[in-house]
Structure formats: C-alpha cells, structure tokens
Coordinates of C-alpha atoms and ligand atoms in Angstrom, one line a residue:
M14 CA -5.2 48.6 155.2
T15 CA -7.1 51.4 153.7
E16 CA -11.1 51.0 154.8
E17 CA -13.3 53.5 152.7
H18 CA -17.0 54.0 152.4
T19 CA -18.7 56.8 151.0
V20 CA -22.5 58.2 151.3
V21 CA -24.2 59.9 149.4
D22 CA -25.8 62.8 151.3
G23 CA -29.5 62.4 151.8
V24 CA -29.5 58.7 151.2
D25 CA -27.5 57.4 154.1
G26 CA -30.4 55.8 156.0
G27 CA -28.2 53.3 157.8
D28 CA -28.7 50.8 155.3
A29 CA -25.7 48.4 154.0
A30 CA -26.6 47.6 150.9
L31 CA -27.7 50.9 149.8
A32 CA -24.7 52.3 150.8
E33 CA -22.7 50.0 149.3
T34 CA -24.4 50.6 146.1
V35 CA -23.7 54.2 146.3
G36 CA -19.8 53.6 147.0
A37 CA -19.4 51.2 144.4
G38 CA -20.1 54.0 141.8
E39 CA -18.1 56.5 143.6
E40 CA -14.9 54.9 142.7
S41 CA -14.9 56.1 139.1
S42 CA -15.0 60.0 140.3
E43 CA -12.1 59.7 142.7
A44 CA -10.2 57.7 139.5
S45 CA -10.7 60.9 137.3
P46 CA -10.9 63.9 139.8
A47 CA -11.0 66.5 137.0
S48 CA -13.4 64.9 134.9
L49 CA -16.5 67.1 134.5
Y50 CA -18.4 65.4 132.0
P51 CA -20.6 62.8 132.2
P52 CA -20.2 59.4 131.1
A53 CA -22.1 58.0 127.6
P54 CA -25.8 57.9 128.5
R55 CA -26.0 53.4 129.6
P56 CA -28.0 52.1 126.5
T57 CA -31.2 50.8 127.4
V58 CA -32.6 46.7 127.2
A59 CA -36.2 45.8 127.5
I60 CA -37.0 42.0 128.5
V61 CA -40.4 41.4 127.0
G62 CA -42.7 38.4 126.0
R63 CA -45.7 36.7 127.2
P64 CA -46.5 36.2 131.4
N65 CA -45.0 33.4 132.7
V66 CA -42.0 32.9 130.4
G67 CA -39.5 33.9 133.1
K68 CA -39.0 37.8 132.5
S69 CA -39.1 38.9 136.2
T70 CA -36.5 36.0 136.9
L71 CA -34.5 37.1 134.1
F72 CA -34.5 40.9 135.4
N73 CA -33.4 39.6 138.4
R74 CA -30.6 36.9 137.4
L75 CA -29.2 39.5 134.8
V76 CA -29.6 43.0 137.3
G77 CA -28.4 40.7 140.5
R78 CA -27.1 42.6 143.5
R79 CA -26.9 46.0 142.0
Q80 CA -30.3 46.8 142.4
A81 CA -31.6 50.3 141.6
I82 CA -32.3 51.9 145.0
V83 CA -34.6 54.4 143.6
H84 CA -37.4 51.9 144.7
D85 CA -36.6 52.4 148.2
L86 CA -37.8 56.3 147.4
P87 CA -41.5 57.2 148.0
G88 CA -44.2 56.7 144.6
V89 CA -42.1 54.0 143.3
T90 CA -44.0 50.7 143.7
R91 CA -42.0 48.1 145.5
D92 CA -42.0 45.9 142.2
R93 CA -38.5 46.4 140.5
I94 CA -39.1 46.8 136.5
F95 CA -35.4 48.8 136.0
G96 CA -32.2 48.1 137.3
T97 CA -28.4 48.2 136.2
A98 CA -27.3 45.1 135.0
E99 CA -23.4 44.7 134.6
L100 CA -22.7 42.9 131.2
D101 CA -18.7 42.7 131.4
D102 CA -15.9 44.6 133.7
D103 CA -16.7 48.4 132.3
R104 CA -20.0 47.9 130.3
S105 CA -23.5 47.9 131.5
V106 CA -26.9 48.7 130.5
E107 CA -30.4 50.0 132.2
L108 CA -32.6 46.9 132.0
I109 CA -36.5 47.4 132.3
D110 CA -38.8 44.5 133.2
T111 CA -41.7 45.0 131.1
G112 CA -43.6 42.6 133.0
G113 CA -43.9 44.7 135.7
L114 CA -45.6 47.4 133.2
V115 CA -49.0 45.4 132.0
P116 CA -51.5 44.0 134.1
G117 CA -51.8 40.2 134.4
D118 CA -54.6 39.7 131.6
D119 CA -52.7 40.8 129.0
P120 CA -52.1 37.6 126.8
L121 CA -48.9 38.9 124.7
G122 CA -47.7 41.3 127.5
L123 CA -47.5 44.4 124.9
G124 CA -49.6 47.0 126.7
D125 CA -49.1 50.6 125.4
Q126 CA -46.9 51.2 128.4
V127 CA -44.8 48.2 127.0
G128 CA -44.9 50.0 123.4
L129 CA -43.4 53.2 125.1
A130 CA -40.6 50.8 127.2
V131 CA -39.7 49.5 123.5
E132 CA -39.6 52.3 121.5
E133 CA -37.3 54.0 124.8
S134 CA -35.0 51.0 124.3
D135 CA -31.8 50.2 122.6
L136 CA -32.1 46.9 122.4
L137 CA -34.7 43.8 123.0
V138 CA -34.3 40.6 124.9
L139 CA -37.5 38.4 124.0
V140 CA -38.3 35.8 126.5
V141 CA -39.8 32.8 125.4
D142 CA -40.7 29.4 127.5
G143 CA -38.6 26.9 125.7
R144 CA -40.4 24.0 127.7
E145 CA -43.9 24.8 126.0
G146 CA -41.7 25.5 122.5
L147 CA -42.7 28.2 119.9
T148 CA -46.4 29.1 120.4
A149 CA -48.5 31.4 118.0
A150 CA -48.8 33.6 120.6
D151 CA -44.9 34.0 120.5
E152 CA -45.4 34.7 116.8
R153 CA -48.2 37.6 117.1
V154 CA -45.3 39.2 120.1
W155 CA -42.7 38.9 117.6
T156 CA -45.2 40.3 114.3
E157 CA -46.0 43.1 116.8
L158 CA -42.4 43.7 117.7
R159 CA -40.4 43.1 114.5
P160 CA -41.8 46.9 112.7
T161 CA -39.8 48.7 115.7
G162 CA -36.6 47.6 113.9
K163 CA -34.7 47.2 117.4
H164 CA -32.1 45.0 117.8
T165 CA -33.1 41.5 119.2
V166 CA -32.0 38.5 121.5
V167 CA -34.1 35.9 122.2
A168 CA -33.6 34.4 125.3
V169 CA -35.1 30.6 125.2
N170 CA -35.9 30.3 128.7
K171 CA -36.3 27.4 131.2
G172 CA -33.5 25.6 129.6
D173 CA -33.0 23.3 132.3
T174 CA -35.7 21.2 131.3
K175 CA -35.5 18.7 128.8
D176 CA -38.2 19.8 126.8
A177 CA -36.6 23.2 126.5
Q178 CA -33.5 21.9 125.2
E179 CA -35.4 19.9 122.7
R180 CA -37.7 22.2 121.4
Y181 CA -34.5 24.9 121.4
G182 CA -34.3 25.6 117.4
E183 CA -38.0 26.0 116.8
F184 CA -37.1 29.5 117.8
F185 CA -34.7 30.4 115.1
S186 CA -37.9 30.5 112.6
F187 CA -38.0 34.3 114.1
G188 CA -35.1 34.8 111.6
L189 CA -32.7 36.0 114.3
D190 CA -29.2 35.5 114.6
Q191 CA -29.1 35.5 118.3
V192 CA -31.1 32.9 120.2
V193 CA -29.6 31.5 123.2
L194 CA -30.8 28.4 125.7
V195 CA -30.8 30.0 129.4
S196 CA -32.1 28.9 132.5
A197 CA -33.2 32.0 134.5
E198 CA -33.8 30.2 137.6
H199 CA -30.8 28.4 137.6
G200 CA -28.4 30.8 136.0
I201 CA -27.7 28.4 132.9
G202 CA -26.3 30.4 129.8
V203 CA -26.4 33.5 131.7
E204 CA -23.0 34.3 130.4
D205 CA -24.2 33.9 126.9
L206 CA -27.0 35.9 126.9
R207 CA -24.7 38.9 128.2
Q208 CA -22.2 38.2 125.4
S209 CA -24.9 38.4 122.8
I210 CA -26.5 41.4 124.5
L211 CA -22.9 43.2 124.1
G212 CA -22.5 42.0 120.6
L213 CA -25.6 44.2 119.2
L214 CA -25.6 47.4 121.5
P215 CA -25.3 50.5 119.6
V216 CA -22.1 52.6 119.6
P217 CA -22.2 55.6 121.5
E218 CA -23.3 58.2 119.6
E219 CA -21.4 61.3 119.1
E220 CA -23.2 63.9 121.5
A221 CA -23.4 67.4 120.6
Q222 CA -22.4 67.9 124.1
R223 CA -18.6 66.0 123.6
A224 CA -18.6 68.3 120.8
S225 CA -19.3 71.4 122.4
G226 CA -17.7 70.9 125.9
A227 CA -21.1 73.1 127.3
P228 CA -22.6 71.9 130.5
A229 CA -25.3 69.3 129.8
I230 CA -28.7 70.1 131.3
A231 CA -31.9 67.5 131.9
I232 CA -35.2 68.8 131.7
V233 CA -37.3 66.2 133.9
G234 CA -40.5 65.8 135.8
R235 CA -43.8 63.8 135.6
P236 CA -45.6 63.7 132.5
N237 CA -48.0 66.8 131.8
V238 CA -46.1 69.0 134.3
G239 CA -45.1 71.1 130.8
K240 CA -42.0 70.0 130.3
S241 CA -42.5 70.1 126.4
S242 CA -44.0 73.2 126.5
L243 CA -41.0 74.7 128.5
L244 CA -38.8 73.3 126.4
N245 CA -40.4 75.3 123.2
R246 CA -40.3 78.5 125.4
L247 CA -36.6 77.8 126.0
V248 CA -34.9 77.2 122.8
G249 CA -37.7 79.0 121.0
Q250 CA -36.5 82.4 122.7
Q251 CA -33.2 81.7 122.5
R252 CA -30.4 81.7 119.8
T253 CA -30.5 77.8 119.0
L254 CA -27.1 77.8 117.9
V255 CA -27.4 73.9 116.7
S256 CA -31.0 73.0 116.4
P257 CA -31.0 70.0 116.3
V258 CA -28.2 68.0 116.6
A259 CA -28.2 64.7 114.7
G260 CA -27.8 61.5 116.2
T261 CA -26.6 59.0 113.8
T262 CA -29.2 56.8 113.3
R263 CA -32.4 57.7 115.4
D264 CA -34.2 60.9 115.5
P265 CA -32.2 64.6 116.5
I266 CA -31.3 64.1 120.2
D267 CA -29.7 67.3 122.1
T268 CA -30.1 70.4 121.3
L269 CA -27.4 73.0 121.9
V270 CA -28.2 76.9 122.8
E271 CA -26.8 79.7 124.0
V272 CA -27.8 82.0 126.8
D273 CA -26.1 85.4 128.0
G274 CA -22.9 84.4 126.2
E275 CA -22.9 80.7 127.8
S276 CA -23.9 77.5 125.9
Y277 CA -26.1 74.7 127.3
V278 CA -26.6 71.4 125.7
L279 CA -30.5 70.3 126.5
I280 CA -30.5 66.8 127.1
D281 CA -33.0 64.8 124.6
T282 CA -35.0 67.2 123.6
A283 CA -36.4 64.8 120.9
G284 CA -37.7 62.6 123.6
I285 CA -39.3 65.4 125.6
R286 CA -41.5 66.4 122.5
R287 CA -42.1 62.8 121.5
R288 CA -43.4 61.6 125.1
A289 CA -45.5 64.7 125.6
K290 CA -48.1 63.1 122.8
V291 CA -47.8 59.6 124.8
T292 CA -50.9 60.0 127.2
G293 CA -50.8 58.4 130.6
A294 CA -47.4 57.1 130.8
A295 CA -46.8 55.5 134.0
E296 CA -44.9 57.3 136.5
G297 CA -42.9 54.6 136.7
L298 CA -41.7 54.4 133.5
A299 CA -41.2 58.2 134.1
V300 CA -38.8 57.9 136.8
M301 CA -36.8 55.6 134.3
M302 CA -36.7 57.9 131.5
A303 CA -35.2 60.6 134.0
R304 CA -32.7 58.7 135.0
R305 CA -31.2 58.1 131.6
Q306 CA -31.1 61.7 131.2
I307 CA -30.4 62.8 134.8
E308 CA -27.4 60.2 134.1
R309 CA -26.0 62.5 131.3
A310 CA -26.7 65.6 133.1
E311 CA -24.7 67.6 135.2
I312 CA -28.0 70.1 136.0
A313 CA -31.0 68.5 136.2
V314 CA -34.1 71.1 135.8
L315 CA -37.0 69.5 137.8
V316 CA -40.1 70.6 136.3
V317 CA -43.6 70.3 138.9
D318 CA -46.7 71.3 138.3
A319 CA -48.0 74.0 140.4
S320 CA -51.9 72.9 140.3
A321 CA -50.8 69.5 141.8
G322 CA -48.2 70.3 144.4
V323 CA -44.9 68.5 145.1
T324 CA -46.4 64.7 144.7
S325 CA -44.6 61.2 145.0
G326 CA -43.6 61.2 141.6
D327 CA -42.0 64.1 141.8
L328 CA -40.5 62.7 145.3
A329 CA -39.3 59.9 143.1
I330 CA -37.3 61.7 140.5
A331 CA -35.9 64.5 142.8
G332 CA -34.8 61.1 144.9
S333 CA -32.9 60.3 141.6
I334 CA -31.2 63.4 140.7
W335 CA -29.7 63.2 144.4
E336 CA -29.0 59.7 144.6
M337 CA -26.9 59.9 141.4
G338 CA -25.1 62.8 142.3
R339 CA -26.4 65.8 140.5
A340 CA -27.6 69.4 141.4
A341 CA -31.0 70.1 141.3
V342 CA -33.0 73.3 140.3
V343 CA -36.8 73.0 140.9
V344 CA -38.8 74.8 138.2
V345 CA -42.5 75.2 139.2
N346 CA -44.8 75.5 136.4
K347 CA -48.3 76.4 135.5
W348 CA -48.1 79.5 138.5
D349 CA -50.7 81.2 136.1
L350 CA -53.3 78.8 137.4
L351 CA -53.1 79.7 140.8
D352 CA -54.6 82.4 143.2
E353 CA -53.3 83.3 146.1
E354 CA -54.2 80.7 148.9
A355 CA -53.5 78.2 146.4
R356 CA -50.2 79.4 146.8
E357 CA -49.9 79.7 150.7
K358 CA -51.1 76.0 150.1
L359 CA -48.8 75.0 147.7
E360 CA -45.5 76.5 149.5
L361 CA -46.5 73.6 152.3
S362 CA -46.2 70.7 149.7
F363 CA -42.6 71.7 149.3
E364 CA -40.9 70.8 152.9
R365 CA -40.0 67.3 151.6
L366 CA -38.8 68.1 148.2
D367 CA -36.6 71.0 150.0
T368 CA -35.2 68.5 152.5
L369 CA -34.6 65.9 150.1
L370 CA -32.3 68.1 147.8
S371 CA -31.2 70.2 150.4
G372 CA -32.7 73.2 149.5
P373 CA -32.4 73.7 145.5
P374 CA -32.9 77.0 143.7
R375 CA -36.3 77.3 142.7
V376 CA -38.5 79.5 140.2
N377 CA -42.3 79.7 139.9
V378 CA -42.9 80.3 136.1
S379 CA -45.7 79.8 133.5
A380 CA -44.7 77.8 130.4
L381 CA -48.1 79.2 128.8
T382 CA -47.5 83.1 129.5
G383 CA -44.3 83.1 129.7
R384 CA -43.5 84.3 133.1
A385 CA -40.3 84.0 134.6
V386 CA -39.3 81.6 132.2
E387 CA -36.0 83.7 131.2
K388 CA -35.4 83.2 135.3
I389 CA -34.3 79.4 134.8
F390 CA -31.0 79.2 133.0
G391 CA -29.9 82.3 135.7
R392 CA -31.0 79.7 138.3
V393 CA -29.1 76.8 136.4
A394 CA -25.7 78.8 136.3
V395 CA -25.6 79.2 140.0
A396 CA -26.3 75.6 140.3
L397 CA -23.9 74.9 138.1
E398 CA -21.3 77.3 139.6
R399 CA -21.7 75.9 143.2
F400 CA -22.0 71.7 142.0
R401 CA -18.1 72.8 140.0
R402 CA -16.4 74.9 142.6
S403 CA -13.2 73.7 143.9
Y404 CA -12.0 74.9 147.4
G405 CA -8.3 75.0 148.7
T406 CA -7.1 72.1 151.2
S407 CA -6.3 74.8 153.6
D408 CA -10.1 76.1 154.0
V409 CA -11.2 72.7 154.0
N410 CA -8.8 71.2 156.7
R411 CA -9.8 74.8 158.5
F412 CA -13.5 73.8 157.8
F413 CA -13.7 70.2 159.4
E414 CA -11.0 71.3 162.5
V415 CA -13.6 73.9 163.3
A416 CA -17.0 71.8 163.2
V417 CA -15.4 68.9 165.0
Q418 CA -14.2 71.2 167.5
R419 CA -17.6 72.6 167.8
N420 CA -19.2 69.3 167.8
P421 CA -17.1 66.5 168.6
P422 CA -17.6 62.9 167.3
P423 CA -19.5 60.5 169.3
V424 CA -16.7 57.7 170.6
D425 CA -17.3 54.4 169.5
R426 CA -18.9 51.2 171.3
H427 CA -15.1 50.8 172.2
G428 CA -14.8 54.2 174.1
K429 CA -11.8 55.1 171.0
P430 CA -12.6 58.8 169.8
W431 CA -13.1 59.8 166.8
K432 CA -9.8 61.2 165.1
L433 CA -9.3 63.1 162.4
Y434 CA -6.1 63.4 160.3
Y435 CA -6.3 65.2 157.2
S436 CA -8.8 66.4 154.3
T437 CA -9.0 67.4 151.2
Q438 CA -11.5 68.0 148.3
V439 CA -11.1 65.4 146.0
S440 CA -13.4 65.7 143.2
T441 CA -15.9 68.4 142.0
G442 CA -19.2 68.0 139.9
P443 CA -20.5 67.4 142.7
P444 CA -18.3 68.3 145.7
T445 CA -16.6 65.4 146.8
F446 CA -14.2 65.6 150.1
M447 CA -12.0 62.9 151.7
I448 CA -11.2 62.9 155.0
F449 CA -9.0 60.8 156.7
A450 CA -9.5 59.7 160.4
N451 CA -8.6 56.8 163.1
R452 CA -11.8 55.1 162.0
K453 CA -14.6 55.1 159.5
L454 CA -17.9 56.5 160.9
P455 CA -20.8 54.4 161.4
L456 CA -23.4 54.3 158.4
S457 CA -26.2 55.2 160.2
D458 CA -24.1 58.6 162.1
S459 CA -26.3 61.7 161.9
Y460 CA -22.8 63.2 162.6
R461 CA -22.1 62.5 159.2
R462 CA -25.3 64.4 157.9
Y463 CA -24.3 67.4 160.7
L464 CA -20.8 67.5 158.8
Q465 CA -22.2 67.8 155.7
N466 CA -25.4 70.3 156.3
R467 CA -22.3 72.4 157.6
L468 CA -20.2 72.1 155.1
R469 CA -23.3 73.4 152.8
E470 CA -23.6 75.9 154.6
T471 CA -20.2 77.4 155.6
F472 CA -19.6 76.8 151.7
D473 CA -22.7 78.0 150.1
L474 CA -23.7 74.7 149.0
A475 CA -27.6 74.5 148.8
G476 CA -28.8 72.2 146.4
V477 CA -25.6 70.6 145.6
P478 CA -25.3 66.7 146.6
V479 CA -21.9 67.0 148.9
R480 CA -19.9 63.8 149.3
L481 CA -18.1 63.0 151.9
V482 CA -15.6 60.0 151.6
I483 CA -14.0 58.9 155.2
R484 CA -11.0 56.7 154.9
Q485 CA -9.0 54.5 157.7
R486 CA -6.1 54.9 158.6
Ligands
LIG503 P1 -42.8 36.7 133.8 O1 -44.3 36.6 134.1 O2 -42.7 36.7 132.3 O3 -42.2 37.5 134.7 O4 -42.3 35.4 134.6 P2 -41.8 34.7 135.8 O5 -40.5 35.2 136.1 O6 -42.7 35.4 137.0 O7 -41.6 33.6 136.0 C1 -42.8 32.5 135.5 C2 -42.9 31.0 136.1 O8 -41.6 30.6 135.3 C3 -42.4 31.0 137.7 O9 -43.0 29.9 138.3 C4 -40.9 30.8 137.7 O10 -40.1 30.1 138.9 C5 -40.6 30.1 136.3 N1 -39.3 30.1 135.7 C6 -38.8 30.9 135.7 N2 -37.1 30.7 135.1 C7 -37.3 29.4 134.9 C8 -36.3 28.4 134.5 O11 -35.4 29.3 134.3 N3 -36.7 27.3 134.4 C9 -37.9 26.6 134.9 N4 -38.0 25.3 135.0 N5 -38.3 27.9 135.6 C10 -38.5 29.0 135.8
LIG504 P1 -45.0 67.4 129.3 O1 -45.8 66.2 129.1 O2 -44.4 67.4 130.8 O3 -44.0 67.9 128.5 O4 -46.2 68.4 129.6 P2 -46.7 69.4 128.2 O5 -46.1 70.1 128.1 O6 -47.2 68.5 127.2 O7 -47.8 70.0 128.8 C1 -49.0 69.2 129.3 C2 -50.2 70.3 129.6 O8 -49.9 71.2 130.3 C3 -50.7 70.9 128.2 O9 -52.0 71.1 128.0 C4 -50.2 72.3 128.6 O10 -51.0 73.0 127.3 C5 -50.3 72.5 129.9 N1 -49.3 73.5 130.2 C6 -47.9 73.2 130.2 N2 -47.6 74.6 130.5 C7 -48.6 74.9 131.2 C8 -48.6 76.3 132.1 O11 -47.7 77.2 132.2 N3 -49.8 76.9 132.6 C9 -51.1 76.5 132.5 N4 -52.1 76.3 132.3 N5 -51.1 75.3 131.3 C10 -49.8 74.7 130.6

C-alpha cells in the first residue's frame, strides 16, 4: 500500500486538517506534471439576503470540510466569509458569505461591502426565510439586486418547517426560474441547490493568457497601497500588445504586455482599476479578491505600502500566495515618502513577511515618481525562472542523500529509522519533489522544514514554495 501526504512549505504547522486540505489540492499537479498553466478561474458565488435567514448556516453546509485555511493566517477574522464549495466531481466555486460583511443592524444586509462582493461575483444565491414567507424586506433586497443583472438562485431556507413548505411558492413572484426549497441546518435540498448553481455558472471566458501562452502575473495587495498607480506605470511605459483583451460579457479583463522581448499577462487589470475607486474596502474582502487573482497566476506581485510597513493584511495575502503554491515578488511602493530613519524602521517590519515567503525578491519603488518601477519585471523574470525550473533525477537524488547524511532524520517512536529509497522532481511551477521512503514523516516534523530549506539553499529557490511529497513503500 502506498501512503502519501504532501505539505506546502511554510504551512505545515502540524495541523492535520490543514495538511489534508493542502494535500487534496496537490493531486492535480501530480497528475499533469508538465502543465505550467493555471486552471481557469473559479467562479465566485455570493450568498446574500436579510440577517437571520440562514446565510451562514448555508455557507457552512456548502463549504463543508474543505475550508478556506487562510483564516488561520494573521489578520483575518475567525469568522469565515469565504471558502471553496465543491459542486460536483470537477467543478467548484469560491463562496462568499456576505453576512460576515455587514454590521448586525443593517435590515437588508446590503452594505457597501456587500455591494462590492456582489459586483465581484458571477452568481448570487439569494437566501430567504421560508418560515416567514415572502416579506416586504425580501422584496426590497431583490429590488436592489435585480439591476446588477447577476444570475440568481433563490434558496428558500428552513424547508424543514411546515410553514416553509407551504409558503415556498410565494417566492416565485421574484420572476426567477431557480427557486429551491432547502434546509441549511438539516442538509435537505442542498444537492438541488448545487445543481441549480451549476446550471447558471458562466462558461469560462477566453483569457488572453490562454491565447498567448504568456506567464500570468497577479498584482495584489491591500486597498490603497498603489496597485492601480503601479499598473498604469507598468502598462504605460511598455508597449501594450493587446490593451485590453476583451472578455466576452463583462469589462475587458487582462492586459498583455511585452517587456524586453518577453510577454506577460497582467491579470484582472480591469478589476484593479475599478476597485481603486471603491474606498474603504474591507481587508477580508481584499484577501478574497487577491485569492481570485493568485489562483490564475504563476507569479504574484505583492504590493506593500512603505509608509505603513508590513501589516497583518499584507501577511494574510502573502499567506494566500504561499498556500496556493505561487512564487512571489514583493514590491515596496511609496518609497518617496520615507526618510532615512523611516527606511531603517521599515526594514524591521519585513522579517515576518520574508520568513513567510522564504526570502522573495524585493524591490523598492515609487509609482508616483516612477522610481525603480522598471526593475519589477526583472524580478518577476527571476521568480518565474525559479518557479519553472527542473532538475535532473541524479542531482535530486544526490541532494537528498547528502542532506540526509549530514543530518539524519529522527527515528520514530518504535525506534525504526527513516530510510530513503529514491527521490525525483515530479513537477514544476512550483518545483515539487517526491521522496520514496520506508515511512512518512510525522506532520509536525521540523525535519521536513530542514529538507525544504536545504533544497531552497542548494538549488537557489528563494521565494519559491517548494513542495515535498513523501511516499511510503
Ligand atoms: P444569517 O444571519 O443569514 O447568516 O443566518 P444564520 O445562518 O446565522 O441562521 C439564523 C438562524 O436560523 C439560526 O438560529 C439558525 O439555526 C437558523 N436556521 C438556519 N438554517 C435553518 C434551517 O434550515 N431550518 C431551521 N429551522 N432553522 C435554520
Ligand atoms: P490601490 O487601491 O492599491 O489601487 O491604490 P491606488 O493606486 O489607487 O493608490 C492609492 C493612493 O496612493 C493614491 O492616492 C495614490 O496617488 C497614492 N500613491 C500610489 N503610489 C504612490 C507612491 O509611490 N507614492 C506616493 N506618495 N503616493 C502613492
């Protein structure tokens, strides 16, 4: 029998559930080792409705065991507002519980943050309380949502009650085709709801990236760090090949640029510009938006504000980059605002970020003055080359032999020594190594970290989320 587990470097904190989540995502990269390109973006679905109708119960029901582990990272509240929901064997969506975005005294549950989440979503699940039947407040909610033109499924919740079963029909007056009776609490009708959502999901848009084969770069960061200003600099000073690439239905999405003879796709440039106008976006929502972009990218350019130093919000986004197995380049913007003293102080705040991302390439810039902005693509090229690099099996084997010889792994509690048979690189983007051994390493073993750090040193992989898969023979 073969037993296996995978750990993304840096998040293997000994939490079994965490490792399981990470391991689950790993299978695909193993199945197609040659694939360098990320999958199509996961559609985003927002759960909306008045307070107390059961949004968060439904969210938990749909997200189930696979939860967004980013919430274990610093700076993100414990209340999960987004997570991944599997709809069938090969389709899943990024789910947002908008109930987590509004204060309790908002009678319609449609604050600005919710408006932003709705705008960012591909589809809405409007939850209503079947036990109360159709209320004037529900009608007002729908009046607000209808102009967005988003595909909407009505989930008539609390379907376990007799009242809901009797009043279910009232909700057809919204004029929507998809009205499903569910009980979030008891798991009734949830499969029907998944099917309704699947039926309304948009067909993936033709991305510039797919057409060009160019590497995809995500520019991410907290609100107001200067992403939009930076984007204008980056696109402005380079020859823009296709600007912008037209999406099928919505705004143009991505921008293809050519720099020093290399093409890059800047992901979601429309979104970056649009969001810059929205003030006061919640940091939790910023993490969600970043995750959508990171998922489609090979390299994430994490923009931080030099005048603020590294904040918990920056760390939460960095955590997502690492957890999703992408390489990072850190761009420190607004450098023009710092004097000598402030620069020294700033350096101290980078310690945690550097540790979290294992020493990513960094560049200090000013989008305002244009300082050093031209260096960004150079750093991206370095990160990309590392991310895609492959190593011969003999080098990999020699590396592990030497590493194990220098610092032999601990014996397990039965006194059985850990024996390594064979190792090889099984995929790139990020470099993933498989080790065949007589037993797997304990989850919390610092030995794994030792191997990953040695790998990074030996193979010059700073800033790259090296993965180790250990197979038991
Ligand atoms: P939210 O404010 O819309 O996120 O609502 P919650 O998910 O917090 O649920 C509000 C209340 O409705 C809680 O007391 C839940 O236990 C209850 N509730 C949620 N789903 C169901 C259901 O399917 N049936 C019944 N009877 N109660 C439910
Ligand atoms: P975004 O929300 O991350 O897209 O940030 P914006 O690009 O909208 O920038 C937020 C604010 O920071 C704006 O007022 C910009 O003019 C300002 N800003 C952006 N880059 C710089 C910079 O390098 N130096 C200074 N001093 N201000 C900047």
